[in-house]
Short mmCIF file of N, CA and C in Angstrom, two decimals:
data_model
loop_
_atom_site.label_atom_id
_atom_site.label_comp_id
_atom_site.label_asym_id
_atom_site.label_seq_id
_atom_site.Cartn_x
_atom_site.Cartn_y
_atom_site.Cartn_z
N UNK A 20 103.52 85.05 66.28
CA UNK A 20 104.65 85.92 66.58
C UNK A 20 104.22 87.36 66.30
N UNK A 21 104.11 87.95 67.23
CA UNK A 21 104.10 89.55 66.98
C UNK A 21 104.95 90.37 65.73
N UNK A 22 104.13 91.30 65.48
CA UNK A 22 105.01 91.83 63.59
C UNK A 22 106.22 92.33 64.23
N UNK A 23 106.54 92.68 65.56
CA UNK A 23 107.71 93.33 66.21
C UNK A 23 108.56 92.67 66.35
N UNK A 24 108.59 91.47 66.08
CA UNK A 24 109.23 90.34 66.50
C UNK A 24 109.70 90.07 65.31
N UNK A 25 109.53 89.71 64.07
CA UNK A 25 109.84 90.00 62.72
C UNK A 25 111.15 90.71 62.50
N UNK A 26 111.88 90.57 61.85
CA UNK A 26 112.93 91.32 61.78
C UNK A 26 112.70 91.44 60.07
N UNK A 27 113.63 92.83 59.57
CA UNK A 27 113.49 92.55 57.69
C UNK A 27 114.58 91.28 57.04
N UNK A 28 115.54 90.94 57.95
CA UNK A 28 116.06 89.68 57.58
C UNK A 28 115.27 88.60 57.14
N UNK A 29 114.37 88.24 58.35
CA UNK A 29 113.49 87.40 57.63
C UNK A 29 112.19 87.85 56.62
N UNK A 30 112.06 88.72 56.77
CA UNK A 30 110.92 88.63 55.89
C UNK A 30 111.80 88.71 54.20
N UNK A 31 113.11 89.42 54.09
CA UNK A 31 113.65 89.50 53.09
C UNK A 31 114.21 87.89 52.74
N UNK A 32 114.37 87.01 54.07
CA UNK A 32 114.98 85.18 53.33
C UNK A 32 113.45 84.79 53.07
N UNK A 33 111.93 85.11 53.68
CA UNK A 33 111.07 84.77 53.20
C UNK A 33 110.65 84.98 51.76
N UNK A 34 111.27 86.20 50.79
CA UNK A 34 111.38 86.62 49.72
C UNK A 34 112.07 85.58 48.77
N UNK A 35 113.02 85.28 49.10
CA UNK A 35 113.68 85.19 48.60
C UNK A 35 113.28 83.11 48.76
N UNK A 36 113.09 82.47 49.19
CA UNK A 36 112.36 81.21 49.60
C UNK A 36 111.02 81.11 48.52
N UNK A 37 110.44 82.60 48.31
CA UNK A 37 109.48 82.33 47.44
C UNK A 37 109.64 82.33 46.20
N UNK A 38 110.72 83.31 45.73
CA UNK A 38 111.29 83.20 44.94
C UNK A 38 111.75 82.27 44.03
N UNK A 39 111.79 80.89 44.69
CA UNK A 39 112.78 79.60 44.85
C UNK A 39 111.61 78.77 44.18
N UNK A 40 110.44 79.02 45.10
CA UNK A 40 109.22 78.50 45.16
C UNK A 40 108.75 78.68 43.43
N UNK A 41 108.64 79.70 42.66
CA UNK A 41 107.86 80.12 42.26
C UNK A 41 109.39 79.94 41.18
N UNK A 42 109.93 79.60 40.75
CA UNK A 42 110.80 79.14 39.82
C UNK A 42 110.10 77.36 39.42
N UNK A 43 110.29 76.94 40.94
CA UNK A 43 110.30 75.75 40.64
C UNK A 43 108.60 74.91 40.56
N UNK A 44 107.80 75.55 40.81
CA UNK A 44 106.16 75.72 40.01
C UNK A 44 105.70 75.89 38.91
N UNK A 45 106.79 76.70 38.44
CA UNK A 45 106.51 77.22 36.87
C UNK A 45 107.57 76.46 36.26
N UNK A 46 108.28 75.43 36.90
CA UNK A 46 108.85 74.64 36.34
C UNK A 46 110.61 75.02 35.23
N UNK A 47 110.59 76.24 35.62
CA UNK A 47 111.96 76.99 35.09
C UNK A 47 113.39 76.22 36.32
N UNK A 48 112.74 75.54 37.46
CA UNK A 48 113.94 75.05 38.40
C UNK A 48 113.63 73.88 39.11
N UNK A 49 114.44 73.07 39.47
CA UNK A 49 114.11 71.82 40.48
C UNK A 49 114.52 72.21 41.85
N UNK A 50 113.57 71.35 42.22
CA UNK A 50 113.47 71.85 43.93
C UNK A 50 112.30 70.87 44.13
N UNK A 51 112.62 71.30 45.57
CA UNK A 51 111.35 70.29 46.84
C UNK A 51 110.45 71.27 46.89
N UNK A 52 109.49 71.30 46.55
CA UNK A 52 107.96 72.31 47.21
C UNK A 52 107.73 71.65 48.27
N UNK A 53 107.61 70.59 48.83
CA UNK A 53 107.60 70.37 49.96
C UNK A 53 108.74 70.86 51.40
N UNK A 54 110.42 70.71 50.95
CA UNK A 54 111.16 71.05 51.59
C UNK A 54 111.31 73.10 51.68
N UNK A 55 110.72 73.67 50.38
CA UNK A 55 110.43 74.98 50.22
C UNK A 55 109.62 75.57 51.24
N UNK A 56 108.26 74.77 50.96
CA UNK A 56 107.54 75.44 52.17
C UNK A 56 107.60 75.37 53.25
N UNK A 57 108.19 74.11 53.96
CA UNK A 57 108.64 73.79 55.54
C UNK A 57 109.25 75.48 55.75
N UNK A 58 110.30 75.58 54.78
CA UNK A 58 111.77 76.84 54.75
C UNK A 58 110.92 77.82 55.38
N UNK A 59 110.00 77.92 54.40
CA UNK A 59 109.25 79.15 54.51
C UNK A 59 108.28 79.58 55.83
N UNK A 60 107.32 78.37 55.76
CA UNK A 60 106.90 78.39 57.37
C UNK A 60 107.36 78.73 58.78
N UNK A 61 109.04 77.80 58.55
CA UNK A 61 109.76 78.22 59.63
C UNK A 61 110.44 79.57 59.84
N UNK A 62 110.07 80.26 58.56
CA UNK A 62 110.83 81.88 58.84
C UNK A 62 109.64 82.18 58.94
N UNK A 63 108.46 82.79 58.82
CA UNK A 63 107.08 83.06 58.50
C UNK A 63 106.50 82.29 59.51
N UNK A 64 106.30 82.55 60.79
CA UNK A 64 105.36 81.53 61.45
C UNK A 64 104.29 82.11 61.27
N UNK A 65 103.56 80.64 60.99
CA UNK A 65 102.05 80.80 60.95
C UNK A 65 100.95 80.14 61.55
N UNK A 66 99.95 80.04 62.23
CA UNK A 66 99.21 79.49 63.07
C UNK A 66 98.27 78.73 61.86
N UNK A 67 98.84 77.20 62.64
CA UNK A 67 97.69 75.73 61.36
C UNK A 67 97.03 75.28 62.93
N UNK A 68 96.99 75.48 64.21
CA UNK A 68 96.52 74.72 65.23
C UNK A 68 97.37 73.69 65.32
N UNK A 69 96.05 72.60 65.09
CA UNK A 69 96.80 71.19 64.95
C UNK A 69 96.02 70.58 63.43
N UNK A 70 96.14 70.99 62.48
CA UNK A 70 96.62 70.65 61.39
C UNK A 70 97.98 70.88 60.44
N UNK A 71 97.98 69.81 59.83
CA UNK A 71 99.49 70.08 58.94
C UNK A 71 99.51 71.30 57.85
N UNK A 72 100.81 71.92 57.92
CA UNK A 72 100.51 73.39 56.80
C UNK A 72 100.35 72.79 55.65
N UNK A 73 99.77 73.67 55.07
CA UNK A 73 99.62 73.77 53.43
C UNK A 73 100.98 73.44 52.53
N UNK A 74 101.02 72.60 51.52
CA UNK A 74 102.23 72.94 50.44
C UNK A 74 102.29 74.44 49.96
N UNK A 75 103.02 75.23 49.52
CA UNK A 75 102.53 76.64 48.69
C UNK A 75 103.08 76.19 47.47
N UNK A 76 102.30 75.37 46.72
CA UNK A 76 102.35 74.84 45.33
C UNK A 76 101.43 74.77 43.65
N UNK A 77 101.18 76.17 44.02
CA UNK A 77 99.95 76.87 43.29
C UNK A 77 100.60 78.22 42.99
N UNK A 78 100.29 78.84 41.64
CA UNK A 78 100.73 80.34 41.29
C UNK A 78 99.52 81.19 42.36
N UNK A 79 98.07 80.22 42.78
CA UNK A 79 97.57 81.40 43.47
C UNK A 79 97.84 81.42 45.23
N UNK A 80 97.97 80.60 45.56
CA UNK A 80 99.19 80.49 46.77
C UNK A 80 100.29 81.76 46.91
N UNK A 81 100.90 80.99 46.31
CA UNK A 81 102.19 81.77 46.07
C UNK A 81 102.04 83.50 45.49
N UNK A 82 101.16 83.80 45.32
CA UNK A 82 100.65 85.32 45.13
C UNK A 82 99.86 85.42 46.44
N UNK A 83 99.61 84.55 47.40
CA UNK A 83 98.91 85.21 48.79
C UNK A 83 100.37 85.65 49.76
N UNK A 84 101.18 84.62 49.48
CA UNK A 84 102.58 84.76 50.33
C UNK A 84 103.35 85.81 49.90
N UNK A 85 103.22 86.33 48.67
CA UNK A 85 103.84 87.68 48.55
C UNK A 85 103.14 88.67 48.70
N UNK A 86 101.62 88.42 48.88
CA UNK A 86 101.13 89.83 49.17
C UNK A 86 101.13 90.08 50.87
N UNK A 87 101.07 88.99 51.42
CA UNK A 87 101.24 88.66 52.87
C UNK A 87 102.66 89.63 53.29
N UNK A 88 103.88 89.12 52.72
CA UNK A 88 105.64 89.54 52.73
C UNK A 88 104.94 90.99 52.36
N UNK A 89 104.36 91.52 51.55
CA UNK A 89 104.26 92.88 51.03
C UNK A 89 103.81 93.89 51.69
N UNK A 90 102.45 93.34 52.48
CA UNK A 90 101.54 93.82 53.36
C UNK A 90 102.76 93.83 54.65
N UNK A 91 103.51 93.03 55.47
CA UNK A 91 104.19 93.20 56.71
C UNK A 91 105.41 93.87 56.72
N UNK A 92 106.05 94.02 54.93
CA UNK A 92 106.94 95.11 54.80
C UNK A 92 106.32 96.77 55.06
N UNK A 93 105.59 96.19 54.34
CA UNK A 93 104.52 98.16 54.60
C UNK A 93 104.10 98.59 56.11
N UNK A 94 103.37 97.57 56.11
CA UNK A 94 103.81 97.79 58.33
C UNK A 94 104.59 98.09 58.90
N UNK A 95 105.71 97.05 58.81
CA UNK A 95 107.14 97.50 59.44
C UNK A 95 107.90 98.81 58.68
N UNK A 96 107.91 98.95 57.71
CA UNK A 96 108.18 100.39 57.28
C UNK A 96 107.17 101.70 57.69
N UNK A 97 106.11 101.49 57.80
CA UNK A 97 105.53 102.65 59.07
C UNK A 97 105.18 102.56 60.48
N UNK A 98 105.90 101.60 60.91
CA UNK A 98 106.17 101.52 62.21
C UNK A 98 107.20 101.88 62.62
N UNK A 99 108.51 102.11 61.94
CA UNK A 99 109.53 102.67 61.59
C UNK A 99 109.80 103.47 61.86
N UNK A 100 108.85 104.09 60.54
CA UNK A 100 108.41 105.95 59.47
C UNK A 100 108.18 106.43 61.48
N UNK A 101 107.05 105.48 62.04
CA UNK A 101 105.96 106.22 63.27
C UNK A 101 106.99 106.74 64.12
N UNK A 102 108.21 105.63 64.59
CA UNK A 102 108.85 105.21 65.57
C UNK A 102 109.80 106.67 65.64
N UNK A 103 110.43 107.06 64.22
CA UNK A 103 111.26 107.91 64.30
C UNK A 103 110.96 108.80 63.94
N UNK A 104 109.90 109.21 63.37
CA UNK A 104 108.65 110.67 64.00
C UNK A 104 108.30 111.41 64.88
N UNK A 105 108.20 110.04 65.56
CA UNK A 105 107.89 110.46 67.22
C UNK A 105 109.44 111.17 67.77
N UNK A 106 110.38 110.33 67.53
CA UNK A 106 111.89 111.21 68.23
C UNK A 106 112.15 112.03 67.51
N UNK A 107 111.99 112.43 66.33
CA UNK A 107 112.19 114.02 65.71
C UNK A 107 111.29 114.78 65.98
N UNK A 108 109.95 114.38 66.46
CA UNK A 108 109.25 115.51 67.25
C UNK A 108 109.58 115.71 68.18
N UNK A 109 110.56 114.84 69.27
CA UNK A 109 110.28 115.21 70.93
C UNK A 109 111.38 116.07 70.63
N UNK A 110 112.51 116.26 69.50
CA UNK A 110 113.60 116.72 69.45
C UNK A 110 112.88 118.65 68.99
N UNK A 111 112.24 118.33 68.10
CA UNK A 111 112.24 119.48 67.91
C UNK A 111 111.03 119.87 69.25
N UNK A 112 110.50 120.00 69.54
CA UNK A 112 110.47 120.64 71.30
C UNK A 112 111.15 120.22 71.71
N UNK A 113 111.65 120.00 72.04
CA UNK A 113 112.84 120.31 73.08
C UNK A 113 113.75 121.54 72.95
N UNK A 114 113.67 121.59 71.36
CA UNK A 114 114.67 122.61 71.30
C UNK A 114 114.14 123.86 71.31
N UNK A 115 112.55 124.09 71.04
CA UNK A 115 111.78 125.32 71.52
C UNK A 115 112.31 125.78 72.80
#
């Protein structure tokens, strides 16, 4: 899926899924790590081919998926920043 295609909804329920994740690893909550990561996959698509995804059932996992969420927030926030740069420049020529 293209990062344009992404909306911050999901990447913010992907947050928040890991969140879930990473309670119930460190064992502070019960939950499915199996039914967690399906959650997560399906907001987060990710290319396995034709193998089955990964559990994300590891503290070092689960620190790739938030730096992943971290890294495509910073994108989409200067794609943004770019997007509406560009129309406050065409604005200000114009008004020259």
């Amino acid at each position: 899926m293209p990062l344009g295609k992404l909306s911050a909804k999901q990447i913010a329920n992907a947050y928040e899924i890991l969140d879930e994740l990473e309670g119930v690893i460190e064992g502070k909550k019960k939950g499915d790590v199996t039914f967690l990561s399906s959650r997560f996959y399906t907001i987060m698509p990710h290319d396995f081919g034709r193998t089955r995804p990964s559990l994300i059932d590891t503290k070092e996992q689960l620190a790739s998926k938030f730096d992943m969420l971290n890294t495509l927030s910073d994108v989409a926030l200067a794609q943004a920043m770019q997007k509406e740069g560009v129309k406050g420049n065409q604005a200000v020529l114009e008004s020259v």
